[in-house]
mmCIF file of C-alpha atoms in Angstrom:
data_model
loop_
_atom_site.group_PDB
_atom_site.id
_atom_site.type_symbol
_atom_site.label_atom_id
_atom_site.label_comp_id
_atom_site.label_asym_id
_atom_site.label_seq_id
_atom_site.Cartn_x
_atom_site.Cartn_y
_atom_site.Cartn_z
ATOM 1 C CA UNK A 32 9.180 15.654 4.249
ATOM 2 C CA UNK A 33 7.738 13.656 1.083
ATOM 3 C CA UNK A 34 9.234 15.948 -1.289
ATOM 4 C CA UNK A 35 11.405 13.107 -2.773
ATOM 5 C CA UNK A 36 8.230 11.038 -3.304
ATOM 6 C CA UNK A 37 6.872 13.723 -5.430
ATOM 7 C CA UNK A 38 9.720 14.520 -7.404
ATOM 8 C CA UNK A 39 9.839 10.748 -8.345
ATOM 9 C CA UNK A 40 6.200 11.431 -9.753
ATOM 10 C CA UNK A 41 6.850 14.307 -11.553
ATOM 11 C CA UNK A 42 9.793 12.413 -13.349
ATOM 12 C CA UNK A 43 8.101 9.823 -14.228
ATOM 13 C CA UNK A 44 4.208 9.827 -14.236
ATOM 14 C CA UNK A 45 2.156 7.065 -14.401
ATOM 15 C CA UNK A 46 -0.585 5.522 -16.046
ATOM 16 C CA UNK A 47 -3.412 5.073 -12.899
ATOM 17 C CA UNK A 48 -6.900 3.317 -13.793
ATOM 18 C CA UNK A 49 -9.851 4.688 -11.554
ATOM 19 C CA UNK A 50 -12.763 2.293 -11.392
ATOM 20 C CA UNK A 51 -14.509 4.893 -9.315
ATOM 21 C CA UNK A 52 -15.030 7.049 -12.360
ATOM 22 C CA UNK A 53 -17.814 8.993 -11.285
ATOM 23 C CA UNK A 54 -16.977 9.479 -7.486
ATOM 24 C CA UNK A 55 -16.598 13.337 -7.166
ATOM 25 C CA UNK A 56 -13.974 13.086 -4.733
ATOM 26 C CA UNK A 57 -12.068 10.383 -6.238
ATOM 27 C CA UNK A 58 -12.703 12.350 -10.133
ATOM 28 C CA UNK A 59 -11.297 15.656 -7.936
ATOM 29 C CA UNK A 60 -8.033 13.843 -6.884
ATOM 30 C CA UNK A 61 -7.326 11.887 -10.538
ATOM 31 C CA UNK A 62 -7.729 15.658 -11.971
ATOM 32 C CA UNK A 63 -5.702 17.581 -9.607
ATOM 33 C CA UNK A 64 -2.795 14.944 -9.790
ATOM 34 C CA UNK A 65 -3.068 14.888 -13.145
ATOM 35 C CA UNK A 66 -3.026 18.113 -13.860
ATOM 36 C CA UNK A 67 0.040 18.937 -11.899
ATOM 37 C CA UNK A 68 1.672 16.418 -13.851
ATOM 38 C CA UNK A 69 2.299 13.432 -10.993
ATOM 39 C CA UNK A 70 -0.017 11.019 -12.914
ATOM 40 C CA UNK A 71 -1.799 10.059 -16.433
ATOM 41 C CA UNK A 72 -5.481 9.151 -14.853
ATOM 42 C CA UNK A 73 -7.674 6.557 -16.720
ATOM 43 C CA UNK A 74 -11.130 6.585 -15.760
ATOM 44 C CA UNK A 75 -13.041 2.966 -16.322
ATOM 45 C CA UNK A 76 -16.429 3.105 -17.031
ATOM 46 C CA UNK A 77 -19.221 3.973 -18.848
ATOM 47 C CA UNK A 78 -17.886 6.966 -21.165
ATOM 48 C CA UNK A 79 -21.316 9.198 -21.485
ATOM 49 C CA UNK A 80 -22.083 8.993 -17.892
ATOM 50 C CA UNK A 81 -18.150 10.014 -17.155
ATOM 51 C CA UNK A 82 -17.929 12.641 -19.608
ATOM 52 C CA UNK A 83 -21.291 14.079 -18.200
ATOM 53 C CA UNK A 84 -20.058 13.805 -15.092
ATOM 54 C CA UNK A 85 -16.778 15.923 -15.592
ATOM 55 C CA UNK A 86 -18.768 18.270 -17.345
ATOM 56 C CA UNK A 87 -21.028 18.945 -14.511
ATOM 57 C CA UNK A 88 -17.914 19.270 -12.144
ATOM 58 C CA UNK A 89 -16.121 21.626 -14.579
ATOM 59 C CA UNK A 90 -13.272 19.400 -15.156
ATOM 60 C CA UNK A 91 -12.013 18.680 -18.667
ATOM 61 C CA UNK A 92 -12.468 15.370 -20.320
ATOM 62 C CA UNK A 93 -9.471 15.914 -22.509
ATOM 63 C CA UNK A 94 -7.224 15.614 -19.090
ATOM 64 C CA UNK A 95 -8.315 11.938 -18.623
ATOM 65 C CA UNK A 96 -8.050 8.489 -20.713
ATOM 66 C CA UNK A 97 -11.473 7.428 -21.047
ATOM 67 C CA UNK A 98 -11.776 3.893 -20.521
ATOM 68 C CA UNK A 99 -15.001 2.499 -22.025
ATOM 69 C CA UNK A 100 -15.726 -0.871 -20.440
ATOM 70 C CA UNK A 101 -18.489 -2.028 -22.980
ATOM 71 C CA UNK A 102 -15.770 -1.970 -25.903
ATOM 72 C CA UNK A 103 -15.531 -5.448 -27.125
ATOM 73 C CA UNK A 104 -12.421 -4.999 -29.096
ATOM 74 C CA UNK A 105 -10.460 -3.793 -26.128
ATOM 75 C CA UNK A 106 -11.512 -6.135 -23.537
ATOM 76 C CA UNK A 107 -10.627 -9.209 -26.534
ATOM 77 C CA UNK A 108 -7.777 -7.859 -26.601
ATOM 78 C CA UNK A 109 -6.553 -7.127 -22.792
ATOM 79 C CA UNK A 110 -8.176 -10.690 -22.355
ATOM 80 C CA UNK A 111 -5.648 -12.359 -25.318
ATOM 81 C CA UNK A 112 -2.525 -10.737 -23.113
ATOM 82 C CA UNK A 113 -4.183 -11.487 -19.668
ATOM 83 C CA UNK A 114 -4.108 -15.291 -20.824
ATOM 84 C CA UNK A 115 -1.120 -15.546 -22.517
ATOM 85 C CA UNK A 116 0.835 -13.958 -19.128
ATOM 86 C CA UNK A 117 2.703 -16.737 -16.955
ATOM 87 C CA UNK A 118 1.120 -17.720 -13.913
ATOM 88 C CA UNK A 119 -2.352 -15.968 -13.818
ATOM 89 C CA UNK A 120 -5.321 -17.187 -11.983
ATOM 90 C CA UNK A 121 -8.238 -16.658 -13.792
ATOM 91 C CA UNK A 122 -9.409 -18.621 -17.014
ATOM 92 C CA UNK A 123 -10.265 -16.517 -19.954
ATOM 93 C CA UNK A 124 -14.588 -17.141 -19.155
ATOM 94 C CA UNK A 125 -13.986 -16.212 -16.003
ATOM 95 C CA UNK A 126 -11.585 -13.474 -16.382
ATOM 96 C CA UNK A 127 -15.004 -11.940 -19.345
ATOM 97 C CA UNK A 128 -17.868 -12.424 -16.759
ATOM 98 C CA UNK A 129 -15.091 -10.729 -14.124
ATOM 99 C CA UNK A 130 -14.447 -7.482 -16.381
ATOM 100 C CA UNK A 131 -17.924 -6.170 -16.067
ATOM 101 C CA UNK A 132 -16.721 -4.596 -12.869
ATOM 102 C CA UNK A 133 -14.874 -1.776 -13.428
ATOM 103 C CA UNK A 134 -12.624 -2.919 -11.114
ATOM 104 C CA UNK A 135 -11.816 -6.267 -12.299
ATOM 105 C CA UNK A 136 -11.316 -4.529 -15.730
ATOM 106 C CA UNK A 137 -8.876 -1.747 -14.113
ATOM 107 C CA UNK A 138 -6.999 -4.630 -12.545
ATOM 108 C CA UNK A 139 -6.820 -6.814 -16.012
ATOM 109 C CA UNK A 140 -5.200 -3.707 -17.681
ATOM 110 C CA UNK A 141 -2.556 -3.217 -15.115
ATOM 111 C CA UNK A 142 -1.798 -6.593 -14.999
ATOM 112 C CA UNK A 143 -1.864 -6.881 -19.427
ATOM 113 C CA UNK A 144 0.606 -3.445 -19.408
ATOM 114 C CA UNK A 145 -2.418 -0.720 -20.104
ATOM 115 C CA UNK A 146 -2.230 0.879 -17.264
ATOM 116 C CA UNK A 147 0.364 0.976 -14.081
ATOM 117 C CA UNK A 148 -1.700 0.658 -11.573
ATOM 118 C CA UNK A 149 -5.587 0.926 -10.536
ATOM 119 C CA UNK A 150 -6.133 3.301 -7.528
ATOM 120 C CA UNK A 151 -9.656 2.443 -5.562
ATOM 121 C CA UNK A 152 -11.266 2.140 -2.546
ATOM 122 C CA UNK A 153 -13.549 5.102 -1.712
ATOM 123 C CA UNK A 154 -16.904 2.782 -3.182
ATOM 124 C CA UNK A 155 -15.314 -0.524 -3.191
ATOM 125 C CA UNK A 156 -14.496 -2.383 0.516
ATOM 126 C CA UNK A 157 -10.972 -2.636 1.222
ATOM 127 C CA UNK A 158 -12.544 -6.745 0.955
ATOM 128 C CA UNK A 159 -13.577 -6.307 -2.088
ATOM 129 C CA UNK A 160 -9.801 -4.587 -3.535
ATOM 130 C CA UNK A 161 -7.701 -7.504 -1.872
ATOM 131 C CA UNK A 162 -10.214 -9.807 -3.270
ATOM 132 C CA UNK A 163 -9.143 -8.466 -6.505
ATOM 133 C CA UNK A 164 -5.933 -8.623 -6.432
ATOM 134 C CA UNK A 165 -5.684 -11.846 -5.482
ATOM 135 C CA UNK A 166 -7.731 -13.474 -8.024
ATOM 136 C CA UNK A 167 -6.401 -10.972 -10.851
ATOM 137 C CA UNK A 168 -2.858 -9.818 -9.674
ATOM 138 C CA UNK A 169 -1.711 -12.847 -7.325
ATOM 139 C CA UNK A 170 0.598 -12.895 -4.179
ATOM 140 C CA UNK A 171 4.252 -12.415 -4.857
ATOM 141 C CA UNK A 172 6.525 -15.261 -4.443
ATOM 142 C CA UNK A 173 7.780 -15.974 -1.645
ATOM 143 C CA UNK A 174 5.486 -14.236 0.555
ATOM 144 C CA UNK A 175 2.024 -15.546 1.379
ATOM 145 C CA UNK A 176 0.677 -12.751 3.841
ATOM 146 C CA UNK A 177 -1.132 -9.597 2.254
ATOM 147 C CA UNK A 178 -0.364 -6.714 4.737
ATOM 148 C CA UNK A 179 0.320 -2.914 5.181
ATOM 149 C CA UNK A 180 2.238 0.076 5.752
ATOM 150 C CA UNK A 181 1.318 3.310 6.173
ATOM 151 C CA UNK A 182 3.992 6.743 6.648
ATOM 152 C CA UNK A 183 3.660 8.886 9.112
ATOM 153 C CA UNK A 184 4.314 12.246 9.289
ATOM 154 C CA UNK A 185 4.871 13.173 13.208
ATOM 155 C CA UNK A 186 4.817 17.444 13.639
ATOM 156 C CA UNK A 187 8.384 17.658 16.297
ATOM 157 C CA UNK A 188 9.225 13.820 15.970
ATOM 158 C CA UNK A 189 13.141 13.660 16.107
ATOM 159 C CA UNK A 190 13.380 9.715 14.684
ATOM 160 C CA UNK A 191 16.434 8.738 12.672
ATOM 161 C CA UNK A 192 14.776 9.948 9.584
ATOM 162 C CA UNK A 193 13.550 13.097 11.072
ATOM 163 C CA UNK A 194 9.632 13.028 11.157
ATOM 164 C CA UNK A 195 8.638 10.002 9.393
ATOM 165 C CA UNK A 196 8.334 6.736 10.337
ATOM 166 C CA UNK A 197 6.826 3.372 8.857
ATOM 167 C CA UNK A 198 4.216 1.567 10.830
ATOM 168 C CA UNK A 199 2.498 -1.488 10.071
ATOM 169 C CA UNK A 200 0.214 -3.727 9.858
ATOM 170 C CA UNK A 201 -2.294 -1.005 10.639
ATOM 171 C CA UNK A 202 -5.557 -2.172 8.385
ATOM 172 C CA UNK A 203 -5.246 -5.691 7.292
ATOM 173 C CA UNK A 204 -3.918 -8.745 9.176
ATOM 174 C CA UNK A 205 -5.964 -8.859 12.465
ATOM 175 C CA UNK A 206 -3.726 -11.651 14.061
ATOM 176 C CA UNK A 207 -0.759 -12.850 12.845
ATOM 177 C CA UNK A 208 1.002 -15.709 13.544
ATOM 178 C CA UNK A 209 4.779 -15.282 13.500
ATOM 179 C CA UNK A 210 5.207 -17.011 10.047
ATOM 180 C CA UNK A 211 3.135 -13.978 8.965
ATOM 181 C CA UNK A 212 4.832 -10.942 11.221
ATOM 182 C CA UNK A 213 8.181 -12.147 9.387
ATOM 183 C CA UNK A 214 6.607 -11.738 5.920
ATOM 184 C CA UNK A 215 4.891 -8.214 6.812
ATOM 185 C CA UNK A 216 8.530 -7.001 7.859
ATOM 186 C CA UNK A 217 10.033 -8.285 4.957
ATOM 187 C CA UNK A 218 7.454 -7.148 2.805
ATOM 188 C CA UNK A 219 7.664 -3.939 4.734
ATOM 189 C CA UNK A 220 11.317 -3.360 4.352
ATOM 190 C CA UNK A 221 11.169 -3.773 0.496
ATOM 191 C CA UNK A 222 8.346 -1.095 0.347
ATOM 192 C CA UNK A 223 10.448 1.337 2.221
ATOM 193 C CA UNK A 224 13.283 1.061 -0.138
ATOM 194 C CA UNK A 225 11.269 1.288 -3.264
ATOM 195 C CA UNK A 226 9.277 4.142 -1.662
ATOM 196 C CA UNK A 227 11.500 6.338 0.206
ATOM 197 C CA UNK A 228 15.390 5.105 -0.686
ATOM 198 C CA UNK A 229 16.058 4.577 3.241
ATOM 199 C CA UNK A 230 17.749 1.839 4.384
ATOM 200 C CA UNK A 231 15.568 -0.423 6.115
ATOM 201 C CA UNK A 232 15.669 -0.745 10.198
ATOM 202 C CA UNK A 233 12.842 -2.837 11.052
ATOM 203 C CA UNK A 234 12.025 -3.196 14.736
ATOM 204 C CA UNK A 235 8.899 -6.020 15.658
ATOM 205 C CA UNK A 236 7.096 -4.676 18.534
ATOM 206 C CA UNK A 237 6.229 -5.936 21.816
ATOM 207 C CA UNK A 238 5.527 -5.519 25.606
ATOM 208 C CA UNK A 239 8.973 -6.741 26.317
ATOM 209 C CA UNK A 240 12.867 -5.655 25.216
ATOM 210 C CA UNK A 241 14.777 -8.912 24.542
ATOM 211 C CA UNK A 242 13.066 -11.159 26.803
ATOM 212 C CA UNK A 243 11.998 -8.549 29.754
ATOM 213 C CA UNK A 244 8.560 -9.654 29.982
ATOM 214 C CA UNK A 245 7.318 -12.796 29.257
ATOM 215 C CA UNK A 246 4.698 -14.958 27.655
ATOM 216 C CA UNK A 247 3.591 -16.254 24.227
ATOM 217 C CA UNK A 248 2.916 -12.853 22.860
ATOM 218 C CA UNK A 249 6.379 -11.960 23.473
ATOM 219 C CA UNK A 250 7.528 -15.584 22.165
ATOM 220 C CA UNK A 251 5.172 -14.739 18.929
ATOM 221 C CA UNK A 252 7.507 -12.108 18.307
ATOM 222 C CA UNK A 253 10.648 -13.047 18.929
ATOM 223 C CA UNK A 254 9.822 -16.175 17.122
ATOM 224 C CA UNK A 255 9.063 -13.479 13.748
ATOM 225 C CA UNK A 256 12.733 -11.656 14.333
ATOM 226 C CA UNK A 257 14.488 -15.347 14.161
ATOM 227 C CA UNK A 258 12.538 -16.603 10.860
ATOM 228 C CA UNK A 259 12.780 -13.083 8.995
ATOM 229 C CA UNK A 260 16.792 -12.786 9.786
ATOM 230 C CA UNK A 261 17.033 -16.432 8.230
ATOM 231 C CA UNK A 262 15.011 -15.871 5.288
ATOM 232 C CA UNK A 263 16.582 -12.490 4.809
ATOM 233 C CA UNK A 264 19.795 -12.132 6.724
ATOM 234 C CA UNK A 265 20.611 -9.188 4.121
ATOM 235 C CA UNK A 266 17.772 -6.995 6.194
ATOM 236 C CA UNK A 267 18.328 -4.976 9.294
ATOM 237 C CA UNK A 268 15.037 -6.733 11.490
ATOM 238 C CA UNK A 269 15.724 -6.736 15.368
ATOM 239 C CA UNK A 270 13.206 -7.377 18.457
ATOM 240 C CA UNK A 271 11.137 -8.025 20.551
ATOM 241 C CA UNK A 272 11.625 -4.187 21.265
ATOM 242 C CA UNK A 273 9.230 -1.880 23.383
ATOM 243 C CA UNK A 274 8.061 1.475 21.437
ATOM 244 C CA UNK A 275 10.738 3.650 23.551
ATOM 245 C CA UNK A 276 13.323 1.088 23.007
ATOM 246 C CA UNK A 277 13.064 1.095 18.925
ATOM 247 C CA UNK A 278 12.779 4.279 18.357
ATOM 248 C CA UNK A 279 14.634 6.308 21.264
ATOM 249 C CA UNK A 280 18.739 5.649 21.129
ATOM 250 C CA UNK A 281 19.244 6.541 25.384
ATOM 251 C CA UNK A 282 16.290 4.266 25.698
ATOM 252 C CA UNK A 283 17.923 1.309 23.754
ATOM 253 C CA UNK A 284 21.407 2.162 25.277
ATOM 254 C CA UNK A 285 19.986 1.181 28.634
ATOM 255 C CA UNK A 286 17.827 -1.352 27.579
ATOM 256 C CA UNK A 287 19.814 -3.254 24.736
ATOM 257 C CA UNK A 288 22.909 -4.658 25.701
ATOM 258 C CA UNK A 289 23.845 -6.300 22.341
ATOM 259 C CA UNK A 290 24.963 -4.802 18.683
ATOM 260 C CA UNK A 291 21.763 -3.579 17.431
ATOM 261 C CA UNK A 292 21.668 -2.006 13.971
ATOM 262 C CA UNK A 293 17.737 -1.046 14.539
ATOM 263 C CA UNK A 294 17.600 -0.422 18.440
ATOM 264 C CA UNK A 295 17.125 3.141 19.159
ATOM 265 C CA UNK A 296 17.168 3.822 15.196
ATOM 266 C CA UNK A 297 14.169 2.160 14.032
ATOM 267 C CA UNK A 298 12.601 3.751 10.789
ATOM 268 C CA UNK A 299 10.128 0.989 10.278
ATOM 269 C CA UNK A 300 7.861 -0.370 13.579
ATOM 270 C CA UNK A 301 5.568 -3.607 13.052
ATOM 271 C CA UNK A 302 2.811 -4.462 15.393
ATOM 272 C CA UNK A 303 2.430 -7.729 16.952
ATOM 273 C CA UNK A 304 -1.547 -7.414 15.935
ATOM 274 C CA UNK A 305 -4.193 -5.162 14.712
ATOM 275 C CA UNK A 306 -5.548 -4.359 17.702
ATOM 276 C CA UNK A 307 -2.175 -2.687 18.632
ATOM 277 C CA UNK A 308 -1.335 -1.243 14.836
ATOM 278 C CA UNK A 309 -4.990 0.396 14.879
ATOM 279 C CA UNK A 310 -4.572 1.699 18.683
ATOM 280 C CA UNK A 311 -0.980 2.897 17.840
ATOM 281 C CA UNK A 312 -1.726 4.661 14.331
ATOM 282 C CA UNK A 313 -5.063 6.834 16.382
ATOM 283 C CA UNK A 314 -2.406 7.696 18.696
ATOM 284 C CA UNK A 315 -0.007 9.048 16.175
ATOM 285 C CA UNK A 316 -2.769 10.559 14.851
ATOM 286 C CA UNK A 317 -4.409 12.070 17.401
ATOM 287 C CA UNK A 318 -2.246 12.673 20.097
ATOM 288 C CA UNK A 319 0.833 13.235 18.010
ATOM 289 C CA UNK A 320 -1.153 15.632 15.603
ATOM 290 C CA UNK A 321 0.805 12.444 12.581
ATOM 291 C CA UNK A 322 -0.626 12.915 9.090
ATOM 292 C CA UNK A 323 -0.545 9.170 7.983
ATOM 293 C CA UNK A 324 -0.238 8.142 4.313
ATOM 294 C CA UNK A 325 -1.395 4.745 3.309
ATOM 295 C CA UNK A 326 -2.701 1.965 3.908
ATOM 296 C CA UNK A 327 0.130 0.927 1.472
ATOM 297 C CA UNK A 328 -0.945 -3.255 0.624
ATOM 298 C CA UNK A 329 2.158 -5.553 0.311
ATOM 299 C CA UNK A 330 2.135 -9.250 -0.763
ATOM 300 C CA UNK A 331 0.793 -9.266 -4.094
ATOM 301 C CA UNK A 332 2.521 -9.892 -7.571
ATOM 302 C CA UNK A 333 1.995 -6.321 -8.664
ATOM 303 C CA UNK A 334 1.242 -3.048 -6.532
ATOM 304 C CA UNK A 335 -2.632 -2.983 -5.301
ATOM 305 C CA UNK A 336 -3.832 0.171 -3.572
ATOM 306 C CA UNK A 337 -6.699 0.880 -1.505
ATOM 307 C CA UNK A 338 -7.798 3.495 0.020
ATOM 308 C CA UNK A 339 -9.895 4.695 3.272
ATOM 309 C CA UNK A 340 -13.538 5.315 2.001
ATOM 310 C CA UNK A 341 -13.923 8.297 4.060
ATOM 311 C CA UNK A 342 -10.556 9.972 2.756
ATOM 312 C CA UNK A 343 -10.463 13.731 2.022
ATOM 313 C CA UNK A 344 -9.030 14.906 -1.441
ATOM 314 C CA UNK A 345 -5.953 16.105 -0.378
ATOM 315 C CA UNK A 346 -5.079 12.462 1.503
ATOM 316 C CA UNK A 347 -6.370 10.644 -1.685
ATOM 317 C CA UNK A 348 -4.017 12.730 -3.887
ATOM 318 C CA UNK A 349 -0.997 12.241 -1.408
ATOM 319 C CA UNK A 350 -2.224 7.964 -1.417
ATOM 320 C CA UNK A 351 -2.396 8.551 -5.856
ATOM 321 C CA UNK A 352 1.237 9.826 -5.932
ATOM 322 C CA UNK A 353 2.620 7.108 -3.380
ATOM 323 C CA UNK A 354 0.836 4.215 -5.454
ATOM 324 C CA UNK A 355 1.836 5.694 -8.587
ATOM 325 C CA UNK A 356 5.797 5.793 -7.488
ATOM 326 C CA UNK A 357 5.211 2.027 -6.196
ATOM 327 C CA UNK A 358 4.200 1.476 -9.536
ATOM 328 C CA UNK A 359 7.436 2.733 -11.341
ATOM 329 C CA UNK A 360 9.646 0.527 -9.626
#
């Protein structure tokens, strides 16, 4: 159901850093990806500890970039373009005493053009990645919420794009206000059409259906639908809507007595708060037997991934080929 995501990759592989150069199951993914061609891995680091680490795992060194984070020269010189960008938030001593973390450094290369993007999260906190980003990458304009998305692959779902659908937020914003659930479905809808060429349908989740239930939760969200359609009347975002009502079309026929162009076809679902998105994604998980890709961060200038710190290989790998496709847009 992904296979379009992949072919993107394949046509047109990018350039990921890896911080986490010596992390065997993060060093198994980079390889593996790379190898079948989806991505060009850079490992950042020390280069005698990598390359004795490859060695020990069997893996070629000549299949990565080594990245060696003690070369003076190189870090001048990503410092020089870091600087002379538009707009960055770190100062050129800060930005030096920053870049002896291998992430920091990863980040500074994306952002300076030598690299795409910097894939991490299995050693670092998902914390210590947004903190990153923020102070090296910055928020995009326009939106001031960092959030996520994850896809989710449901075995016998019948949804209007067969067996995926987007959920979010699912990992980041615990409770947001409705300022903040407009910019994590705009933010959502713009990583949907980047990542998957679907045309957005957005629904913001709640107890209620249009004013069925009541109370300031419900208000919250229906206050979210009225500021995202004005900031972005070009986007299909409709609600409040119950689960049933978004994504089931003789659900929303009862239910929905307006034009809807999400009710009933709703490829993208946003929680009203974490506790819900983390509930809702276990359920998926566990109950619907989902495979769920992500969490995909929005909100920042330039694409920054994380990744769960007790992912297997093969859901790292999937994660690696998603962030790298982000990154070619």
């Amino acid at each position: 159901m992904l296979s379009k995501i992949y072919e993107k990759a394949l046509a047109n592989p990018q350039r990921v850093a890896f911080p986490e150069a010596l992390n065997e199951r993060m060093l198994q993914a980079a390889f593996e990806t790379g190898k079948a061609g989806y991505i060009h891995p850079i490992l950042v680091g020390d280069p005698q500890a990598i390359t004795a680490k490859l060695a020990e795992l069997g893996y070629e060194s000549t299949a990565f970039q080594i990245i060696d984070l003690a070369d003076e020269t190189m870090r001048d010189d990503l410092i020089a373009k870091y600087v002379a960008l538009p707009q960055t938030l770190l100062k050129e001593k800060a930005l030096r005493r920053r870049m002896t973390d291998p992430l920091y450094y990863a980040m500074v290369m994306q952002t300076a053009g030598a690299a795409d993007v910097t894939f991490a999260g299995i050693e670092y906190t998902t914390e210590d990645v947004l903190l990153a980003g923020q102070m090296v990458i910055g928020m995009q304009p326009g939106i001031s919420t960092i959030s996520s998305i994850g896809i989710c692959e449901i075995p016998g779902f019948a949804g209007s794009e067969g067996e995926l659908l987007v959920v979010g937020d699912s990992a980041v914003c615990t409770n947001p206000t409705d300022e903040q659930l407009a910019d994590i479905a705009i933010s959502a809808c713009e990583s949907v059409q980047a990542l998957l060429d679907w045309t957005p349908r957005c629904a913001l989740l709640s107890y209620s259906t249009l004013g069925s239930g009541q109370g300031e939760l419900v208000d919250k969200v229906s206050r979210a639908v009225a500021i995202a359609n004005k900031r972005r009347p070009d986007l299909a975002i409709d609600g409040e809507f119950q689960f049933d009502t978004a994504v089931s079309p003789a659900v929303a026929a009862k239910k929905v007595n307006r034009e809807s162009k999400v009710a009933g076809q709703a490829n993208i679902l946003i929680w009203p708060d974490l506790n819900v998105g983390n509930v809702g994604v276990k359920i998926l998980q566990q109950v619907g037997h989902a495979n769920a890709y992500g969490p995909i961060l929005q909100g920042f200038n330039d694409v920054v991934c994380d990744c769960s710190r007790s992912a297997p290989v093969s859901e790292l790998k999937g994660n690696i080929i998603l962030s790298a496709v982000r990154a070619s847009h």
